Tab-separated table of C-alpha atoms and ligand atoms in Angstrom:
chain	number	residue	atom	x	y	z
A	1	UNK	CA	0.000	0.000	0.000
A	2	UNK	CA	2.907	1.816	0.209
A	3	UNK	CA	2.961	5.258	-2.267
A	4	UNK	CA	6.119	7.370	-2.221
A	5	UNK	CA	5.506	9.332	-5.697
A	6	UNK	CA	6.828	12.296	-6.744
A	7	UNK	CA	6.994	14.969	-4.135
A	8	UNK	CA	5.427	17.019	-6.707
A	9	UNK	CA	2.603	17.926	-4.059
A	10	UNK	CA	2.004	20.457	-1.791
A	11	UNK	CA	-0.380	21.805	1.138
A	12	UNK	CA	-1.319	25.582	-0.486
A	13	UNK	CA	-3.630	26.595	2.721
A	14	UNK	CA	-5.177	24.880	5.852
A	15	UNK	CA	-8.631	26.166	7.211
A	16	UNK	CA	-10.832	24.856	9.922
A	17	UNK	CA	-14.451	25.706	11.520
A	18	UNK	CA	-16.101	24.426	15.147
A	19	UNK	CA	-19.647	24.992	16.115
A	20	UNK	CA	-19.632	28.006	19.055
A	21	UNK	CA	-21.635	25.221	21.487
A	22	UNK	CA	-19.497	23.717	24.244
A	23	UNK	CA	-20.657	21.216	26.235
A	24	UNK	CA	-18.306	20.131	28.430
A	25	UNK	CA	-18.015	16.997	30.782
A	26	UNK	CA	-20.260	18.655	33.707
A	27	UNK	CA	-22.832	19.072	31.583
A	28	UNK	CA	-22.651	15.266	30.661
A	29	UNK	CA	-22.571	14.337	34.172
A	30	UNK	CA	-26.563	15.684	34.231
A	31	UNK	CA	-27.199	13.437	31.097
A	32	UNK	CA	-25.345	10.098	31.659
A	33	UNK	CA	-23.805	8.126	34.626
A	34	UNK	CA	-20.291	9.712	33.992
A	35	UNK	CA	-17.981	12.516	35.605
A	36	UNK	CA	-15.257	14.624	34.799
A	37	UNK	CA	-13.026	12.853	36.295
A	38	UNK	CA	-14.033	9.306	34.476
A	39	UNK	CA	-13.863	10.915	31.208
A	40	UNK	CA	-10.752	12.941	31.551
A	41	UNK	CA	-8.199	10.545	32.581
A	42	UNK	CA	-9.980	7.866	29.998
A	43	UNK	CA	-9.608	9.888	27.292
A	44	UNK	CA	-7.929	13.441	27.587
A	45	UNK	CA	-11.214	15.275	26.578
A	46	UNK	CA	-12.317	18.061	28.817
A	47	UNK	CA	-15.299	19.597	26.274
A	48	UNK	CA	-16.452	19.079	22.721
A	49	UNK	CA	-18.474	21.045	20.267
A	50	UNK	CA	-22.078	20.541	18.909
A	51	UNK	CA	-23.805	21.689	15.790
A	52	UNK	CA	-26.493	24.627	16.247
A	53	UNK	CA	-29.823	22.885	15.318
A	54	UNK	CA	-29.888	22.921	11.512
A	55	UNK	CA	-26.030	23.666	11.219
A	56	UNK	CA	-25.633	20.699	8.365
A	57	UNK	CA	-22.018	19.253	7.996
A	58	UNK	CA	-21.588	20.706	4.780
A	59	UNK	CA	-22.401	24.464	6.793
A	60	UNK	CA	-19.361	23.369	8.677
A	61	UNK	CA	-17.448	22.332	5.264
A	62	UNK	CA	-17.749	25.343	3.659
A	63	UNK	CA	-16.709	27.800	6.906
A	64	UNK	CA	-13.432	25.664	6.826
A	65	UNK	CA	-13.159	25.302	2.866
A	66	UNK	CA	-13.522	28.928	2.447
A	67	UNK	CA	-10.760	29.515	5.003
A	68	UNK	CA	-9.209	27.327	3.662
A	69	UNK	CA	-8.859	28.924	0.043
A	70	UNK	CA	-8.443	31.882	1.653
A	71	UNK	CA	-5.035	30.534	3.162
A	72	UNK	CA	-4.030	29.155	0.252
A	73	UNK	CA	-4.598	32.035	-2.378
A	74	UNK	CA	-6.591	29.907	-4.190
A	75	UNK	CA	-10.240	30.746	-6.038
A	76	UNK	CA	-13.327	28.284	-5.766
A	77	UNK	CA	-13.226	28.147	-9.305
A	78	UNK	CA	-10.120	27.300	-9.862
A	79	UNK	CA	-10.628	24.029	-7.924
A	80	UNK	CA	-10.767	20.894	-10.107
A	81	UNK	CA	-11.846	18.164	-7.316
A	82	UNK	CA	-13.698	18.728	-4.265
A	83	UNK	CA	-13.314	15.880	-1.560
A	84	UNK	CA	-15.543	15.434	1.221
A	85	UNK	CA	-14.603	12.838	4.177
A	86	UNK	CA	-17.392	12.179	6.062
A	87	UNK	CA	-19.344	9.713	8.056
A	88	UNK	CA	-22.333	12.092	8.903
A	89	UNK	CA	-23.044	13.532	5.121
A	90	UNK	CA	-26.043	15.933	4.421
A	91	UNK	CA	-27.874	12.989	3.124
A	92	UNK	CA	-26.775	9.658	2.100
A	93	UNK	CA	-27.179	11.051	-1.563
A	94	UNK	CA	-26.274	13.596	-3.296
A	95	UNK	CA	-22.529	13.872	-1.798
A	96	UNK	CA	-22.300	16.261	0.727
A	97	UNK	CA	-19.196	17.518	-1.475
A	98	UNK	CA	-21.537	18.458	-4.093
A	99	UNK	CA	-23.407	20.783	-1.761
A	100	UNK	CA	-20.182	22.433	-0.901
A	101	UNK	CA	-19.248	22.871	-4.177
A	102	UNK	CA	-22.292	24.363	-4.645
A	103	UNK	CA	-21.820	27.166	-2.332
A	104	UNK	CA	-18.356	27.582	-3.030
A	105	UNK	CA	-19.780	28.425	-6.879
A	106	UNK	CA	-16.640	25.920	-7.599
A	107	UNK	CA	-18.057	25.512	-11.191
A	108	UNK	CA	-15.337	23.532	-12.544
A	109	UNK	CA	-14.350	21.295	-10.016
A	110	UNK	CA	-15.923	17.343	-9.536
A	111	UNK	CA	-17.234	16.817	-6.096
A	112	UNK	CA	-17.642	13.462	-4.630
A	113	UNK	CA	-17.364	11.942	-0.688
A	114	UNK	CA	-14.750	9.531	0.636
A	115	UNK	CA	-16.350	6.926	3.331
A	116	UNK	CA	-13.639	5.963	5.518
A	117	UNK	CA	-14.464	7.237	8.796
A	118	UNK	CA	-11.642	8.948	11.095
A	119	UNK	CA	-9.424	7.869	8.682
A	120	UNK	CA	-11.162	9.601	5.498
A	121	UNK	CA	-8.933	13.295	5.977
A	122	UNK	CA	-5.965	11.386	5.101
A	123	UNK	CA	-7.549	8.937	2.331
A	124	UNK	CA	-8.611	11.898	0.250
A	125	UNK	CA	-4.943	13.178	1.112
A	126	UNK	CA	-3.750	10.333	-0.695
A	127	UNK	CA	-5.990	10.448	-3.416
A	128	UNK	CA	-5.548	13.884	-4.275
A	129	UNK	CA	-1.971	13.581	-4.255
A	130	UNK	CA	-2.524	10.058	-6.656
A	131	UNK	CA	-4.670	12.170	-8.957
A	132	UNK	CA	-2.224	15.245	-9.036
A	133	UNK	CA	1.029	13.151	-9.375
A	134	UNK	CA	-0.871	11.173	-11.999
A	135	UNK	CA	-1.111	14.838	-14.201
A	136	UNK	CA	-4.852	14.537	-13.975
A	137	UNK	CA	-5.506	17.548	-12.092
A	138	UNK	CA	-3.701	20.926	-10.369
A	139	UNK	CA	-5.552	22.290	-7.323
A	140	UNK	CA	-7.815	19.930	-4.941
A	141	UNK	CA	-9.822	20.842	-1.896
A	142	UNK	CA	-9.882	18.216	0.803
A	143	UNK	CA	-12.430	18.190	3.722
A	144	UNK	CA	-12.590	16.206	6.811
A	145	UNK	CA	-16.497	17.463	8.068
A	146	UNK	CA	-18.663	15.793	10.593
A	147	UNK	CA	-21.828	16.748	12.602
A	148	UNK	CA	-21.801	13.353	15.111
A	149	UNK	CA	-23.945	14.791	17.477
A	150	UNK	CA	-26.696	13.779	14.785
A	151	UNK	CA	-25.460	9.997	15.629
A	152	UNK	CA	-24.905	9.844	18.787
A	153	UNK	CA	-27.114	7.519	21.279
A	154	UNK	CA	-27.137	10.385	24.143
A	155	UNK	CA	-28.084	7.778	26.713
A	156	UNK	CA	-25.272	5.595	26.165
A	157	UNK	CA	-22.283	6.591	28.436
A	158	UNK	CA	-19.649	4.241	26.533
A	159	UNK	CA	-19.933	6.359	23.289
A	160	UNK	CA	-21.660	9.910	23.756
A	161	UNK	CA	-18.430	11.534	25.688
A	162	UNK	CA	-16.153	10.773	23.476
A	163	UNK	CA	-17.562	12.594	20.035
A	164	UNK	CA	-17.948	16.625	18.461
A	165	UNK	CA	-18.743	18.568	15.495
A	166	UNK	CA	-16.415	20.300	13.565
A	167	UNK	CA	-14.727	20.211	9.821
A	168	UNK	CA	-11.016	21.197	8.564
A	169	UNK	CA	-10.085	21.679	5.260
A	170	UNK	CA	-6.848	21.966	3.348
A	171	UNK	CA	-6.061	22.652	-0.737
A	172	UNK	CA	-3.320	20.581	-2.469
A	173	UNK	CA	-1.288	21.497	-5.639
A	174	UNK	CA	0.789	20.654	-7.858
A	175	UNK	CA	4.222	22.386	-7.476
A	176	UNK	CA	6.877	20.549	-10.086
A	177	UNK	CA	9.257	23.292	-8.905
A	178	UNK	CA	12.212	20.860	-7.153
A	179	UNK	CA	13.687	23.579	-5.562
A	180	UNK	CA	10.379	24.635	-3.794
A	181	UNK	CA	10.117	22.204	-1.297
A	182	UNK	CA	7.653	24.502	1.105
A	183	UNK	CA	4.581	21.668	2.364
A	184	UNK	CA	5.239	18.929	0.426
A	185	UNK	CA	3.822	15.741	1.081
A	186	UNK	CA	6.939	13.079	1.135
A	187	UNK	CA	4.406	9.991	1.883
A	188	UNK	CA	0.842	8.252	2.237
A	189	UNK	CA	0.053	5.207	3.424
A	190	UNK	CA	-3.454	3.527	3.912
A	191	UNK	CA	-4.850	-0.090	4.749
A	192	UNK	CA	-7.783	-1.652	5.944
A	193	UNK	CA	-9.538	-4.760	7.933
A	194	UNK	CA	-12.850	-5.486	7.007
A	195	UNK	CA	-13.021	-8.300	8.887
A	196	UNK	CA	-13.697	-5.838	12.289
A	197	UNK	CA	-16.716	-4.039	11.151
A	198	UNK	CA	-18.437	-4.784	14.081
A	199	UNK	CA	-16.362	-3.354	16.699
A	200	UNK	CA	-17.535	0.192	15.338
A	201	UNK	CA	-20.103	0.713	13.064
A	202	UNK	CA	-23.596	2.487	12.912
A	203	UNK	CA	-25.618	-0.864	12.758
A	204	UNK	CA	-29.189	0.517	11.509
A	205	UNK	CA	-29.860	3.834	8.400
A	206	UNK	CA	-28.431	1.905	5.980
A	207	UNK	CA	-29.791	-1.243	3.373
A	208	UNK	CA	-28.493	-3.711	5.979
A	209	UNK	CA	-30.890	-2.461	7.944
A	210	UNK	CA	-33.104	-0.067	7.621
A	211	UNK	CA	-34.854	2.375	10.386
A	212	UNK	CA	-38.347	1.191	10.786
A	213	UNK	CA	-41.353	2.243	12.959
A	214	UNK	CA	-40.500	-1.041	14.739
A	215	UNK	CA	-37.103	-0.631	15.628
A	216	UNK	CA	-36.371	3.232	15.881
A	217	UNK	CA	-36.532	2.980	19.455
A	218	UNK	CA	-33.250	0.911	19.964
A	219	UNK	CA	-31.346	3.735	18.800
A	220	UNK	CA	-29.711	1.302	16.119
A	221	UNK	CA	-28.724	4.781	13.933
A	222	UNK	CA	-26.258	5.643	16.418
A	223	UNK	CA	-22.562	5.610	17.170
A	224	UNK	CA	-21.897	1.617	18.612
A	225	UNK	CA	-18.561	0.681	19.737
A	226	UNK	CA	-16.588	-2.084	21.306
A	227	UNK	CA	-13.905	0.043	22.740
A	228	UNK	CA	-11.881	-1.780	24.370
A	229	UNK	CA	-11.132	-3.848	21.217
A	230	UNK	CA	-10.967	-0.475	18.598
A	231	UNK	CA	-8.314	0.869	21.464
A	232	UNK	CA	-6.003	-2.073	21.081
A	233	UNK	CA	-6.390	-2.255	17.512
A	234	UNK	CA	-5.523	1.354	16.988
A	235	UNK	CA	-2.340	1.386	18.459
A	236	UNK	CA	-1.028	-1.372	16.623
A	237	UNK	CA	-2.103	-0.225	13.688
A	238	UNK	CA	-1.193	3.347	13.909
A	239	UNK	CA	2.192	2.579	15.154
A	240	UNK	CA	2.571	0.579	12.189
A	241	UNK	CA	0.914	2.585	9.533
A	242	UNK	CA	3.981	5.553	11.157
A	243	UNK	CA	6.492	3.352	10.222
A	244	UNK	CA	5.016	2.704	7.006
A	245	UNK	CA	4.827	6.396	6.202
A	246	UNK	CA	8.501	7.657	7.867
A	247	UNK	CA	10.025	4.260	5.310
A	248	UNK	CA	8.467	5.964	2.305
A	249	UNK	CA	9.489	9.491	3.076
A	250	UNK	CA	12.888	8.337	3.547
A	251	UNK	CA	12.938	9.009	6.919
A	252	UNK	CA	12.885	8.018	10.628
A	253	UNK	CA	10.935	8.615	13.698
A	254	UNK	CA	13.694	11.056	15.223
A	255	UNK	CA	13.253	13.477	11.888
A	256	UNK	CA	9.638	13.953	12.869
A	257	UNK	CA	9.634	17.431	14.126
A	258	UNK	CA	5.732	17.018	15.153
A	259	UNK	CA	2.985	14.414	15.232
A	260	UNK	CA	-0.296	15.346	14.354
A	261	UNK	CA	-2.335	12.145	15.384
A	262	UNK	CA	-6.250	10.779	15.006
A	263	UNK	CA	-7.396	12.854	18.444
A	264	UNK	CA	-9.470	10.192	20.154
A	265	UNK	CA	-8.084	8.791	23.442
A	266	UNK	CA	-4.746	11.235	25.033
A	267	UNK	CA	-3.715	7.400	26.139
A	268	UNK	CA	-4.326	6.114	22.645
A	269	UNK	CA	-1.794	8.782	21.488
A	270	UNK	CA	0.732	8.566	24.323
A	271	UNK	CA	0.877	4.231	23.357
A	272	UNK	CA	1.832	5.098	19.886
A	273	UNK	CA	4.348	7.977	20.170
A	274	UNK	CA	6.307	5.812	22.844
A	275	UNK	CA	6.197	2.902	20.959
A	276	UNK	CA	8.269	5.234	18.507
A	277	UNK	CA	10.139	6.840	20.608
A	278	UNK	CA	9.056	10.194	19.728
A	279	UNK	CA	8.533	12.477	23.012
A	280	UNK	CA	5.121	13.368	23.625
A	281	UNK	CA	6.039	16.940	23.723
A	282	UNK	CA	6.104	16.385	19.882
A	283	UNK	CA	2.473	15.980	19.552
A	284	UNK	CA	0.119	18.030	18.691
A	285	UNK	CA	-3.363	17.869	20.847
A	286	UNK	CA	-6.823	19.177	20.354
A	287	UNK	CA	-8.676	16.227	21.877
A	288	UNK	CA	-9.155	18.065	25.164
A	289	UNK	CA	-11.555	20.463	23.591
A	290	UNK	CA	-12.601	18.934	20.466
A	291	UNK	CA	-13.203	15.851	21.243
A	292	UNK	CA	-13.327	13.073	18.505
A	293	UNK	CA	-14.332	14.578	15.436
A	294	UNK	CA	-13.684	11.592	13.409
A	295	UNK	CA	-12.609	12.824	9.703
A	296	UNK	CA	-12.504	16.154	10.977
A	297	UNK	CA	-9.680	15.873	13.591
A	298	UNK	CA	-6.494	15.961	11.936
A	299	UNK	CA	-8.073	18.396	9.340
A	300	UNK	CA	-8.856	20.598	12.380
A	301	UNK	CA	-5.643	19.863	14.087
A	302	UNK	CA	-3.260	20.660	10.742
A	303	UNK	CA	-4.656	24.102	10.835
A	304	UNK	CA	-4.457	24.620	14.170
A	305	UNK	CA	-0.921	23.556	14.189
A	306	UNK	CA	-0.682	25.979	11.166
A	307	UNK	CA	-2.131	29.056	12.398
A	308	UNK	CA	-0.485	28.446	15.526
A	309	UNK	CA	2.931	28.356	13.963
A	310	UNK	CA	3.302	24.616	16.247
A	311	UNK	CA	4.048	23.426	12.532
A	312	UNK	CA	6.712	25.609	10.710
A	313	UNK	CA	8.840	25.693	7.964
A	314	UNK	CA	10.979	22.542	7.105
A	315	UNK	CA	9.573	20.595	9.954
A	316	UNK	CA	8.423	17.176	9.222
A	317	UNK	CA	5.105	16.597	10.259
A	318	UNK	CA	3.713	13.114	10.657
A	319	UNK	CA	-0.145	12.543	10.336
A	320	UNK	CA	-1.436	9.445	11.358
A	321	UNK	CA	-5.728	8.370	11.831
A	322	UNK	CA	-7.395	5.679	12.511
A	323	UNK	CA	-10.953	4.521	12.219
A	324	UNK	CA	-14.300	2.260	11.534
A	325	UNK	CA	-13.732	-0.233	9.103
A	326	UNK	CA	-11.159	-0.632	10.599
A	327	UNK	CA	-9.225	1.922	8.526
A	328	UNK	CA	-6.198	3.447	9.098
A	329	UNK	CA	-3.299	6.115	7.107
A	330	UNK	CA	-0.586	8.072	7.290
A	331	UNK	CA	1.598	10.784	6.065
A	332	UNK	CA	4.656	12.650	6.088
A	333	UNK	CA	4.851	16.371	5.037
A	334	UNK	CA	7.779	18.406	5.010
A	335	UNK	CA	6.408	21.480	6.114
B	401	UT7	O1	-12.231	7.410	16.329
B	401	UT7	C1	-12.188	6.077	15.981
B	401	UT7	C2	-11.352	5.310	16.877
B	401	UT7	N1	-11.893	5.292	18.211
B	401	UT7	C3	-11.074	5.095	19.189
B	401	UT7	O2	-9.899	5.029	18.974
B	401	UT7	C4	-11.645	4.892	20.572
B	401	UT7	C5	-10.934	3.716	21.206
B	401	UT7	N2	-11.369	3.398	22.551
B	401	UT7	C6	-11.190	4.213	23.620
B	401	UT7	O3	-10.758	5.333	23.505
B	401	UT7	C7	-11.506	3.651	24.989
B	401	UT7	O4	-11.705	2.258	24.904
B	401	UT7	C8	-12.758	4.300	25.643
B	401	UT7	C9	-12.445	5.739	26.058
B	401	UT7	C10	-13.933	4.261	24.696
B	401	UT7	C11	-13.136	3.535	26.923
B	401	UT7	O5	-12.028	3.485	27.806
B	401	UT7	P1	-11.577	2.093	28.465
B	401	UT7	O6	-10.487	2.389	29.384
B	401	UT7	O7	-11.304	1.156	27.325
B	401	UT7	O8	-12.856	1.684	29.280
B	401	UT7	P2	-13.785	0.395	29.119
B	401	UT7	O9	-14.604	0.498	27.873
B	401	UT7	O10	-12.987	-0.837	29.339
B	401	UT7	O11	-14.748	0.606	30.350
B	401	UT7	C12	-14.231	0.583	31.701
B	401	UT7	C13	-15.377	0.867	32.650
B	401	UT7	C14	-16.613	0.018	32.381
B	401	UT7	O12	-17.192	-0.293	33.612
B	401	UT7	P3	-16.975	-1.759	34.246
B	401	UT7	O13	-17.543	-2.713	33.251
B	401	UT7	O14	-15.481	-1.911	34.425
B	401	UT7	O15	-17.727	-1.681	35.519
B	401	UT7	C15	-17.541	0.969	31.653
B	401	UT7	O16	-18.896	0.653	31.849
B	401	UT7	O17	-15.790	2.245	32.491
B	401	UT7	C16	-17.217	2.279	32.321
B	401	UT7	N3	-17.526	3.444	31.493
B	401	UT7	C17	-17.768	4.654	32.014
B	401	UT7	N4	-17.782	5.123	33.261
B	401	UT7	C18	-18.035	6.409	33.455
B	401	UT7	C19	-17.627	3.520	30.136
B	401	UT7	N5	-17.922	4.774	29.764
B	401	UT7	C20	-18.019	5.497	30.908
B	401	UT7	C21	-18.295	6.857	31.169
B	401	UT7	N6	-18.283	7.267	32.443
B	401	UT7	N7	-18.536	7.749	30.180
């Protein structure tokens, strides 16, 4: 799976975009058997944000899109592809890309949506870059977009603390110029196992199984998760996919100048960077008030990092997700 091509694209502009809703772990503690305490030294996350009621996903798409563009210097209609990673679209047709590219009036691009859960940011990375390096196309706006709190069982402890809403977007180009090195991507790297869908999955919505009068009460169109197992799982797997990624850049764990992981579980992240021996001051972390965001976190986190200036010139950034499927990717970009 391994696809080291021709370094011949770069990250023009990063944008992001988070609902102005908080709701933090007190407020949970009124809803569900949890605590503060329970849910901060589980997971890291201190408060997440939620959708306004009729804020759609692709609202939150095109506030970090247009940022986005803006960063990069780059006109909607200039944009040739439009790429949507999602688990919560709009509607399960049309893609929720093509109602961004609506309201971006991005006339000439193609919009479509990548399904590949937390991991989808950094499949449509790796598309994109296929697709450029292949001479098909020049400019490409990825999105990583989700409004979870529209899937979310907000009875169930195990799940409902963990997610947010959010989106962050970012606009790839071609740049042939050797000498210009600024943001290139060196590597991406993505795999699979479908033989765990069940340890994540949204069991009921779909063909499989469709919502019914009968059934809607058992909440079957929500977030379920074995967590335990997707935990264990993750590490291995993200660990690995690293590895993968640093091999194809040509280079090793002590190059990486800053980690920009999946943000999920603080401990999930803390397991992996160890196992690499890459100090966890080297991370970058949003988790605490984000929350998951699934496809949205690293595209939230990358600007961040950004706009922060935690990410600067020449540095080599690693980006690594993981998610249903199981799914997993990474990337190196020299910054
Ligand atoms: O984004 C896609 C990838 N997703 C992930 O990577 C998530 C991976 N999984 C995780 O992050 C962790 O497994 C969780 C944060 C979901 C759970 O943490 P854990 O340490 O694996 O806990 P657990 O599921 O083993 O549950 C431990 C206990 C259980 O009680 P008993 O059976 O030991 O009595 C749960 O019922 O914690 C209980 N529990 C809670 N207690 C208070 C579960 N959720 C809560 C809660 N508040 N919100």
């Amino acid at each position: 799976m391994i696809e080291n091509g021709k370094c011949s694209v770069a990250i023009a502009g990063t944008g992001s975009y988070t609902p102005s809703r908080v709701l933090t772990n007190a407020e949970l503690e009124s809803l569900v058997d949890t605590s503060d305490e329970w849910i901060t030294t589980r997971t890291g996350i201190k408060e997440r944000r939620i959708a306004a009621p009729g804020e759609t996903t692709s609202d939150m798409a095109v506030r970090a899109a247009e940022a986005a563009l803006e960063n990069a210097r780059v006109k909607p209609e200039e944009l040739d592809i439009i790429m949507v990673a999602t688990v919560s679209p709009d509607t399960f047709f049309p893609a929720t890309a093509c109602y961004v590219q609506s309201r971006l009036g991005a006339k000439r691009a193609t919009a479509f949506d990548v399904s590949a859960a937390c991991s989808g940011f950094l499949f449509a990375l790796q598309i994109s870059r296929n697709f450029i390096n292949a001479g098909h196309c020049e400019k490409v706006l990825i999105i990583g977009a989700e409004k979870l709190s529209s899937m979310t069982n907000w009875e169930d402890r195990n799940t409902c603390v963990l997610f947010g809403d959010g989106a962050g977007a970012a606009v790839l180009i071609s740049n042939q110029d050797e000498a210009d090195r600024a943001r290139r991507v060196l590597s991406t790297v993505m795999g699979s196992d479908g033989d765990q869908t069940d340890i994540l999955v949204v069991p009921g919505g779909g063909s499989k199984c469709p919502i019914t009068p009968m059934n809607v009460d058992q909440r079957l169109n929500t977030i379920s998760m074995v967590g335990r197992d997707v935990y264990k799982y993750a590490v291995n797997a993200m660990k690995n996919a690293c590895e993968e990624a640093l091999a194809a850049a040509g280079r090793t764990a002590a190059d990486v100048s800053m980690v920009i992981p999946h943000q999920a579980n603080i401990r999930i992240i803390e397991a992996i960077v160890e196992r690499l021996h890459i100090p966890m001051e080297k991370t970058f972390i949003n988790l605490t008030k984000y929350g998951n965001t699934s496809a949205a976190a690293i595209a939230i986190a990358l600007d961040e990092a950004n706009r922060t200036g935690a990410i600067k010139r020449g540095d080599i950034v690693l980006l690594v997700a993981f998610g249903a499927g199981l799914t997993w990717a990474a990337s190196v970009v020299e910054w």
